[in-house]
Tab-separated table of C-alpha atoms in Angstrom:
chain	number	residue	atom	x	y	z
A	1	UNK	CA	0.000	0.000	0.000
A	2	UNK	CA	0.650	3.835	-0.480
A	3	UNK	CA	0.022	6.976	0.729
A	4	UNK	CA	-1.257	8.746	-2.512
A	5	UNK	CA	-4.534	11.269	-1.824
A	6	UNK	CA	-4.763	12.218	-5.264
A	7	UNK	CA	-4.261	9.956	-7.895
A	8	UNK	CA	-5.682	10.382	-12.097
A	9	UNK	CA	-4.793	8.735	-15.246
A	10	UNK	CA	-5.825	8.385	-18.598
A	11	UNK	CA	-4.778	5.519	-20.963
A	12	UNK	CA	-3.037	7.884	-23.472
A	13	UNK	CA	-0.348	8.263	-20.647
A	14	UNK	CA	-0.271	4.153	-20.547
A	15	UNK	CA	-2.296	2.058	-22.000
A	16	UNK	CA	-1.594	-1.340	-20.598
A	17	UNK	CA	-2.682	-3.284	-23.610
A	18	UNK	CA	-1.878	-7.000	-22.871
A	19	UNK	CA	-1.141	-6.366	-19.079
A	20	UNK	CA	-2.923	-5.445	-16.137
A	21	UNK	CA	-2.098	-2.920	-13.593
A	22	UNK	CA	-3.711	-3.690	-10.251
A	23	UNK	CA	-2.550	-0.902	-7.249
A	24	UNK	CA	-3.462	0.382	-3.810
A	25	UNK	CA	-4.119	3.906	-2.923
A	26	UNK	CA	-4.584	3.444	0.885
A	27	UNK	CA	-8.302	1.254	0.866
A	28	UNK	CA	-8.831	1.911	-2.431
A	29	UNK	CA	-7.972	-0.354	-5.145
A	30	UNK	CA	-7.448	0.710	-9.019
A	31	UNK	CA	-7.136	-1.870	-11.449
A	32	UNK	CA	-6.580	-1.460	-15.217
A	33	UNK	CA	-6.432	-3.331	-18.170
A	34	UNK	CA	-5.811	-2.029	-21.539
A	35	UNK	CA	-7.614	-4.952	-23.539
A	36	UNK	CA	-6.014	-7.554	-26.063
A	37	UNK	CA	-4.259	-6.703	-28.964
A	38	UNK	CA	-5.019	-9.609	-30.450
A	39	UNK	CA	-8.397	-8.914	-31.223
A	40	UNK	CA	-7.292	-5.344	-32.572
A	41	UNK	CA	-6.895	-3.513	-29.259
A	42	UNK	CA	-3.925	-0.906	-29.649
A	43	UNK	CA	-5.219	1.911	-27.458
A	44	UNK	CA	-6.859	2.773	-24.124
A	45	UNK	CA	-9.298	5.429	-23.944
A	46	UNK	CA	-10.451	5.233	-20.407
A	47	UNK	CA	-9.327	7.553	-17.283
A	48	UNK	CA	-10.114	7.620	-13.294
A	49	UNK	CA	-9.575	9.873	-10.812
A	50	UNK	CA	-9.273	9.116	-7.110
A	51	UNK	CA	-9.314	11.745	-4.018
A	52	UNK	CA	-9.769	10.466	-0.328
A	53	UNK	CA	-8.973	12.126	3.566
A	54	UNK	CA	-9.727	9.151	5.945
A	55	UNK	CA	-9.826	11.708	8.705
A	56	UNK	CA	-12.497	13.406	6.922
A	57	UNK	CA	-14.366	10.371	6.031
A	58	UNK	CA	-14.731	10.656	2.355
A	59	UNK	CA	-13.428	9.226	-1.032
A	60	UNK	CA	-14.168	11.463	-4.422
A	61	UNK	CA	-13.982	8.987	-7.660
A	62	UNK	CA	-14.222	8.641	-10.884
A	63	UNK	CA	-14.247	6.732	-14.166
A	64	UNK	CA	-14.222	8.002	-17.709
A	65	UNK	CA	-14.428	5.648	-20.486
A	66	UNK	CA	-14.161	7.889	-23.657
A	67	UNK	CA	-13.781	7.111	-27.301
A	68	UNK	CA	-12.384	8.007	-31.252
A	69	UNK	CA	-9.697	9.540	-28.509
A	70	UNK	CA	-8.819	10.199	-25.149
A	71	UNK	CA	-9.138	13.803	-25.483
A	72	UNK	CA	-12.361	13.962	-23.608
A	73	UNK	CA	-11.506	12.245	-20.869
A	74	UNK	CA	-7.854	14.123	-20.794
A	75	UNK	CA	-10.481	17.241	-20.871
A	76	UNK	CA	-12.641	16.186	-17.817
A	77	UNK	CA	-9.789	15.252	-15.775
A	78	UNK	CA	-8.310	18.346	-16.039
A	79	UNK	CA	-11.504	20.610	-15.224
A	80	UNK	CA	-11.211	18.622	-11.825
A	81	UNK	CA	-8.186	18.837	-11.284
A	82	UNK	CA	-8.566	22.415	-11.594
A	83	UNK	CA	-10.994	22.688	-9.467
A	84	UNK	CA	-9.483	20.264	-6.485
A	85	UNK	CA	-9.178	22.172	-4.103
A	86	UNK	CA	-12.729	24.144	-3.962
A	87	UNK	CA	-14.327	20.835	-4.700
A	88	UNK	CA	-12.694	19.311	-1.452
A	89	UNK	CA	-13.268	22.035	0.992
A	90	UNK	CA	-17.109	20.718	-0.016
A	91	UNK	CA	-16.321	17.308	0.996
A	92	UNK	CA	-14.968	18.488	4.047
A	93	UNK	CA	-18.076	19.885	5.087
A	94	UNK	CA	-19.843	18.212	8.232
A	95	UNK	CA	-23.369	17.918	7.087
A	96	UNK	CA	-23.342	15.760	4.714
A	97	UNK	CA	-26.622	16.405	2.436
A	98	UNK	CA	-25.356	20.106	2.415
A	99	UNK	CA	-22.167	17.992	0.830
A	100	UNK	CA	-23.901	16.325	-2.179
A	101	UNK	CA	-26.056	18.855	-2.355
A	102	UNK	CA	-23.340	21.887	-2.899
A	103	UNK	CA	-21.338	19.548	-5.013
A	104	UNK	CA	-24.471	18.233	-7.781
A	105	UNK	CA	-24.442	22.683	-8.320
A	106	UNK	CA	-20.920	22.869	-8.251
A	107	UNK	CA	-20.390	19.713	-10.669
A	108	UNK	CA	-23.035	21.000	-12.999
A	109	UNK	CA	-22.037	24.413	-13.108
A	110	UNK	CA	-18.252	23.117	-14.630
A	111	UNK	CA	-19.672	21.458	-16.709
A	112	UNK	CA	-22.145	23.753	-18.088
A	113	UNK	CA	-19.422	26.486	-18.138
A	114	UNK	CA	-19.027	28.495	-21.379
A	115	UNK	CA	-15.446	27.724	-21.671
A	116	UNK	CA	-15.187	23.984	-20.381
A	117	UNK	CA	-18.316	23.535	-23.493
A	118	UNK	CA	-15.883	25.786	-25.943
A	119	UNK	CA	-13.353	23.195	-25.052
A	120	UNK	CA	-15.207	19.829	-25.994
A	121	UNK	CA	-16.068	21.489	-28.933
A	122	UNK	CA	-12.743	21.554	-30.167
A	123	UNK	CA	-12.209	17.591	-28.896
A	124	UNK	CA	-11.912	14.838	-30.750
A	125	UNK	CA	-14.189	12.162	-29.437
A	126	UNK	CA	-16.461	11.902	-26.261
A	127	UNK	CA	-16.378	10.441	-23.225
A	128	UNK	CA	-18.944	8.756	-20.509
A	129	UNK	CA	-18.307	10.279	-16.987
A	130	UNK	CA	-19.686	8.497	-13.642
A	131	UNK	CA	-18.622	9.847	-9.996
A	132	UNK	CA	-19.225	8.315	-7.164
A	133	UNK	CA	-18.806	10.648	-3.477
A	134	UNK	CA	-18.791	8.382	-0.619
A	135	UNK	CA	-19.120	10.556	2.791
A	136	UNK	CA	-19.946	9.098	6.650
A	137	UNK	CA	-22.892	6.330	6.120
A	138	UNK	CA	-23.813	7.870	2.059
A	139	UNK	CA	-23.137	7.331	-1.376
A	140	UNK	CA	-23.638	9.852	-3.848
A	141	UNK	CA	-23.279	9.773	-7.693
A	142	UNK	CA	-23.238	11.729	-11.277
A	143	UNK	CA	-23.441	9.964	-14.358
A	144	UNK	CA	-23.186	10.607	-17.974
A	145	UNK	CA	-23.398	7.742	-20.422
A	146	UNK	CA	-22.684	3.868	-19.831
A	147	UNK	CA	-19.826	3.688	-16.817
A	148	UNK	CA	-21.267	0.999	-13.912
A	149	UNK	CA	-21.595	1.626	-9.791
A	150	UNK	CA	-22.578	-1.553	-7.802
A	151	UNK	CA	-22.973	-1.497	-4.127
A	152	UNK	CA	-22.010	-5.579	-2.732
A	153	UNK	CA	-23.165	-6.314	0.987
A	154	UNK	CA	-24.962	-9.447	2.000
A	155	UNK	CA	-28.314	-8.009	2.624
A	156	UNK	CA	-28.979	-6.415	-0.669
A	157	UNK	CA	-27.570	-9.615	-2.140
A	158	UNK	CA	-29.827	-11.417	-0.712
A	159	UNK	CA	-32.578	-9.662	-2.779
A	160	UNK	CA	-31.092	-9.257	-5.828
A	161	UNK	CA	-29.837	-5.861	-5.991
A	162	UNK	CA	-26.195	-5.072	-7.237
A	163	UNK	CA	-25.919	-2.318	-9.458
A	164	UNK	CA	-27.040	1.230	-8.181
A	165	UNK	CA	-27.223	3.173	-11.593
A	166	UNK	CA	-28.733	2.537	-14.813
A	167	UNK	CA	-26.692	2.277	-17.429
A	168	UNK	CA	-27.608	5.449	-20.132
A	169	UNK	CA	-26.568	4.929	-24.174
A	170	UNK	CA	-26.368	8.228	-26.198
A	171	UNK	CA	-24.947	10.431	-23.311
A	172	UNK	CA	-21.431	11.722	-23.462
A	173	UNK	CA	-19.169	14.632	-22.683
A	174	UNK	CA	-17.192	16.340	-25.414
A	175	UNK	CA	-17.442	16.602	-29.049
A	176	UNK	CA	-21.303	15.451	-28.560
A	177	UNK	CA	-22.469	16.937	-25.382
A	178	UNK	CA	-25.023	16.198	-23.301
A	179	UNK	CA	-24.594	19.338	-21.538
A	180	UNK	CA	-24.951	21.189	-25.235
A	181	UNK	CA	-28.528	20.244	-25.053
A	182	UNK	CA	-31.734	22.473	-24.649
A	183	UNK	CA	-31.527	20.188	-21.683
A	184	UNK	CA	-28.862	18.082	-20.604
A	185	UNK	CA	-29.135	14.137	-19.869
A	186	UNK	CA	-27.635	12.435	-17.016
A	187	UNK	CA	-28.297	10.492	-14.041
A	188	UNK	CA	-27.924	11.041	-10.381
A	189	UNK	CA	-28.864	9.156	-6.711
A	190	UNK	CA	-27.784	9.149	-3.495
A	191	UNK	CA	-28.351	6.008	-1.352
A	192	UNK	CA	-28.153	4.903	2.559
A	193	UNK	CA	-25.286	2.200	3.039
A	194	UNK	CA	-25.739	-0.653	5.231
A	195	UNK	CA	-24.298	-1.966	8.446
A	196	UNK	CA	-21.476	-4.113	8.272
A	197	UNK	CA	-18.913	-4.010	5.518
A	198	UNK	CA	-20.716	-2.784	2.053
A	199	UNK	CA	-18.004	-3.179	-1.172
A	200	UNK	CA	-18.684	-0.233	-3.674
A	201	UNK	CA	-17.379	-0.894	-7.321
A	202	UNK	CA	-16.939	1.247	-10.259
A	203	UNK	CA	-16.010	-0.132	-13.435
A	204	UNK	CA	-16.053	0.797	-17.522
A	205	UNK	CA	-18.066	-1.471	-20.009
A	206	UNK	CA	-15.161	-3.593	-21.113
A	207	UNK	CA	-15.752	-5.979	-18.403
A	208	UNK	CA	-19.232	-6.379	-18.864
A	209	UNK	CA	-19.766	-6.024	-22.608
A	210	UNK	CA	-16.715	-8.943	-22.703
A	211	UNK	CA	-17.093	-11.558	-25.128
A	212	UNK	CA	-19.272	-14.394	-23.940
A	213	UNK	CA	-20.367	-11.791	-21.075
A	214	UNK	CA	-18.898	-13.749	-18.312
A	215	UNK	CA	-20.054	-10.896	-16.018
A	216	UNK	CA	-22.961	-9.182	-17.653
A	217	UNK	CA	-24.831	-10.785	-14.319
A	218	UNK	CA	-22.831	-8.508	-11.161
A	219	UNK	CA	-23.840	-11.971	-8.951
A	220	UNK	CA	-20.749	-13.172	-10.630
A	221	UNK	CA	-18.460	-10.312	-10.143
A	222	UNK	CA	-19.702	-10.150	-6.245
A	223	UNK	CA	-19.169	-13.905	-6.113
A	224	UNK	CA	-14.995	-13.172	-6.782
A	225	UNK	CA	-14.851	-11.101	-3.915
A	226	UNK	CA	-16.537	-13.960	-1.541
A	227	UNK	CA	-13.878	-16.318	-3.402
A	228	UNK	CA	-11.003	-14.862	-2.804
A	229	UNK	CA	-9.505	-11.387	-1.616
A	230	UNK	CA	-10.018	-8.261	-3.836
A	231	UNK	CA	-6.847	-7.712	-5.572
A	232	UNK	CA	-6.558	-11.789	-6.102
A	233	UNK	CA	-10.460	-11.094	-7.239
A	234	UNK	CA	-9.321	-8.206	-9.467
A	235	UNK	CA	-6.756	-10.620	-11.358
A	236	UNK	CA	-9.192	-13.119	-11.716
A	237	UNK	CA	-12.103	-10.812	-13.105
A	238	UNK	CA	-8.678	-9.377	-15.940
A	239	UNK	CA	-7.777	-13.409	-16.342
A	240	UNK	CA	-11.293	-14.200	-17.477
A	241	UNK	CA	-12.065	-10.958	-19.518
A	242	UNK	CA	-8.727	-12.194	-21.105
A	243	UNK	CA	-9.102	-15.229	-21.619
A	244	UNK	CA	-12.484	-14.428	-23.447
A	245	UNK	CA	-10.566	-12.652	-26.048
A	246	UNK	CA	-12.172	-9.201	-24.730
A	247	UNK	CA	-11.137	-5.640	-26.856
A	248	UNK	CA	-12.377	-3.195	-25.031
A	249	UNK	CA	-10.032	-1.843	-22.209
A	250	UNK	CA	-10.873	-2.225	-18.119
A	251	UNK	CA	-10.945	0.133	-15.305
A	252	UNK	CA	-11.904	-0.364	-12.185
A	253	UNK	CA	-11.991	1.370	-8.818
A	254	UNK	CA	-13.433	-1.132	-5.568
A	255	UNK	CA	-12.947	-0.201	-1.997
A	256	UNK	CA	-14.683	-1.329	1.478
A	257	UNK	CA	-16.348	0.695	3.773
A	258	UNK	CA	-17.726	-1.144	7.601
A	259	UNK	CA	-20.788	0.720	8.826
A	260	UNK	CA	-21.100	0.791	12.384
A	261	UNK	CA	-24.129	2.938	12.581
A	262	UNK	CA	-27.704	1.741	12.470
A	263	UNK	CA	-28.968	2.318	9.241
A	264	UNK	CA	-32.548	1.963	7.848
A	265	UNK	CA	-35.156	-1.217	8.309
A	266	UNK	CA	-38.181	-1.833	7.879
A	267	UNK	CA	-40.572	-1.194	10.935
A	268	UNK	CA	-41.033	-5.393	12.105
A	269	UNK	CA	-37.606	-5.546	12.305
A	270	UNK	CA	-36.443	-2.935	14.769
C-alpha cells in the first residue's frame, strides 16, 4: 500500500494493452487493463480519478471511459483537477446532504461552463463520466453515459440488488455533449449504506460487454470477492475478460467501507 490522496490517469499516458495494472491507494484499489491486442486492441481510452482524507471520512472517484480519442476524458480530468481544491473544501463539510447537495451545483455548473463547453467542442471524441462521493454512512453519484456503480453487501444480495445506476446509451461529454442540449441528460442518486462491511465498485463497459459476457450478471463479479480477496479477485475478473478474447479496455476502482451505525429497516424488524 501507499500513501497517494490524489491519484488520475488516462490511458493515453499508458495504456496497458496485454497487461494489467492492479494498485493500492490506501483502501482503495485501481485496477486497469488495456484490452487484447489480439483482437485489434492498440489503445486505451479510459481515465479515473481518485481523491480520499480518511480523517475526513470521504473518497471522491471517478471513471471516464471515452472514445475516437482520449481527449475527452484528458479534458474532464483536467476541469477537476482544476478545481481540487474548492471541490474538497465541499467534501470536508460536516453535514453531509449540504455535501452532495453543494457539489451536484458545483459539478453542474463546470460542466455547463461556457469555456469547459468551448473546449469539448474543439475535442476529438467523447467520453462517458460516472462519480461516485462516498461521505460518513452515504453514497452519492453523477453519471453521464454507460460507466457501472454496484454497491455488494450481503443483505442487498440477498434480494437481488447489485448495481445502483442505470446504465444510459447516447450520453457523453465532449465533441457530442449532453450538456450542449436544450436540456442536458444524465443520471444522479444518493443512497443509505448498510451496516457491516458494504463493497462499492466502479467499473467501464469492457468488463461487462466482454465476449461471452462472463459478467454481464454482477452476482458473478460479487461472487470473486466472496472467493477470494479483492486484488486476487481483481486478477481473476482481468484473467477471465482475457481469456475471453475481450477488446475493449478495463478500469476499475473497488474499496470497502464497515458501517457501524444503524442504518434503515423496515418497521417489524427494529
Amino acid at each position: 500500500m501507499n500513501n497517494i490522496k490524489d491519484f488520475s490517469w488516462v490511458g493515453s499516458q499508458e495504456n496497458f494493452v496485454d497487461s494489467e495494472n492492479i494498485q493500492y491507494l490506501s483502501h482503495i484499489i485501481v485496477g486497469r487493463y488495456g484490452g487484447n491486442s489480439k483482437a485489434g486492441q492498440y489503445k486505451n481510452e479510459d481515465g479515473c480519478l481518485v481523491w480520499f482524507n480518511e480523517i475526513e471520512d470521504w473518497e471522491f472517484v471517478m471513471v471516464l471511459d471515452a472514445h475516437n480519442t482520449a481527449e475527452s476524458a484528458e479534458k474532464v480530468l483536467r476541469l477537476f483537477e482544476n478545481e481540487k481544491a474548492q471541490i474538497k473544501h465541499l467534501l470536508s463539510m460536516e453535514t453531509v446532504l449540504k455535501t452532495f447537495k453543494t457539489l451536484e451545483k458545483k459539478i453542474l455548473s463546470m460542466f455547463q461552463s461556457k469555456e469547459f463547453l468551448s473546449t469539448c467542442r474543439n475535442v476529438q471524441g467523447e467520453t462517458a463520466c460516472l462519480i461516485v462521493i462516498r461521505k460518513d454512512k452515504y453514497i452519492w453519484w453523477f453519471s453521464v453515459g454507460d460507466c457501472v456503480l454496484y454497491l455488494f453487501h450481503p443483505e442487498l444480495s440477498a434480494l437481488g440488488q447489485y448495481q445502483i445506476n442505470q446504465r444510459q446509451f447516447y450520453e457523453w461529454i465532449g465533441q457530442v455533449n449532453t450538456f450542449e442540449q436544450e436540456v442536458p441528460c444524465y443520471s444522479l442518486g444518493i443512497k443509505e449504506l448498510r451496516q457491516g462491511e458494504n463493497r462499492l465498485f466502479l467499473t467501464t463497459d469492457g468488463l461487462i460487454e466482454c465476449p461471452n459476457e462472463p459478467y454481464l450478471n454482477p452476482r458473478n463479479i460479487y461472487d470473486s470477492f466472496i472467493i477470494s480477496e479483492e486484488e486476487e479477485s481483481i486478477k481473476t475478473l482481468f484473467q477471465n475478460i482475457q481469456e475471453n478474447n475481450v477488446r475493449d479496455s478495463t478500469t476499475i476502482i473497488s474499496w470497502k467501507v464497515n458501517i457501524l451505525k444503524e442504518v434503515t429497516l423496515p418497521s417489524n424488524q427494529k
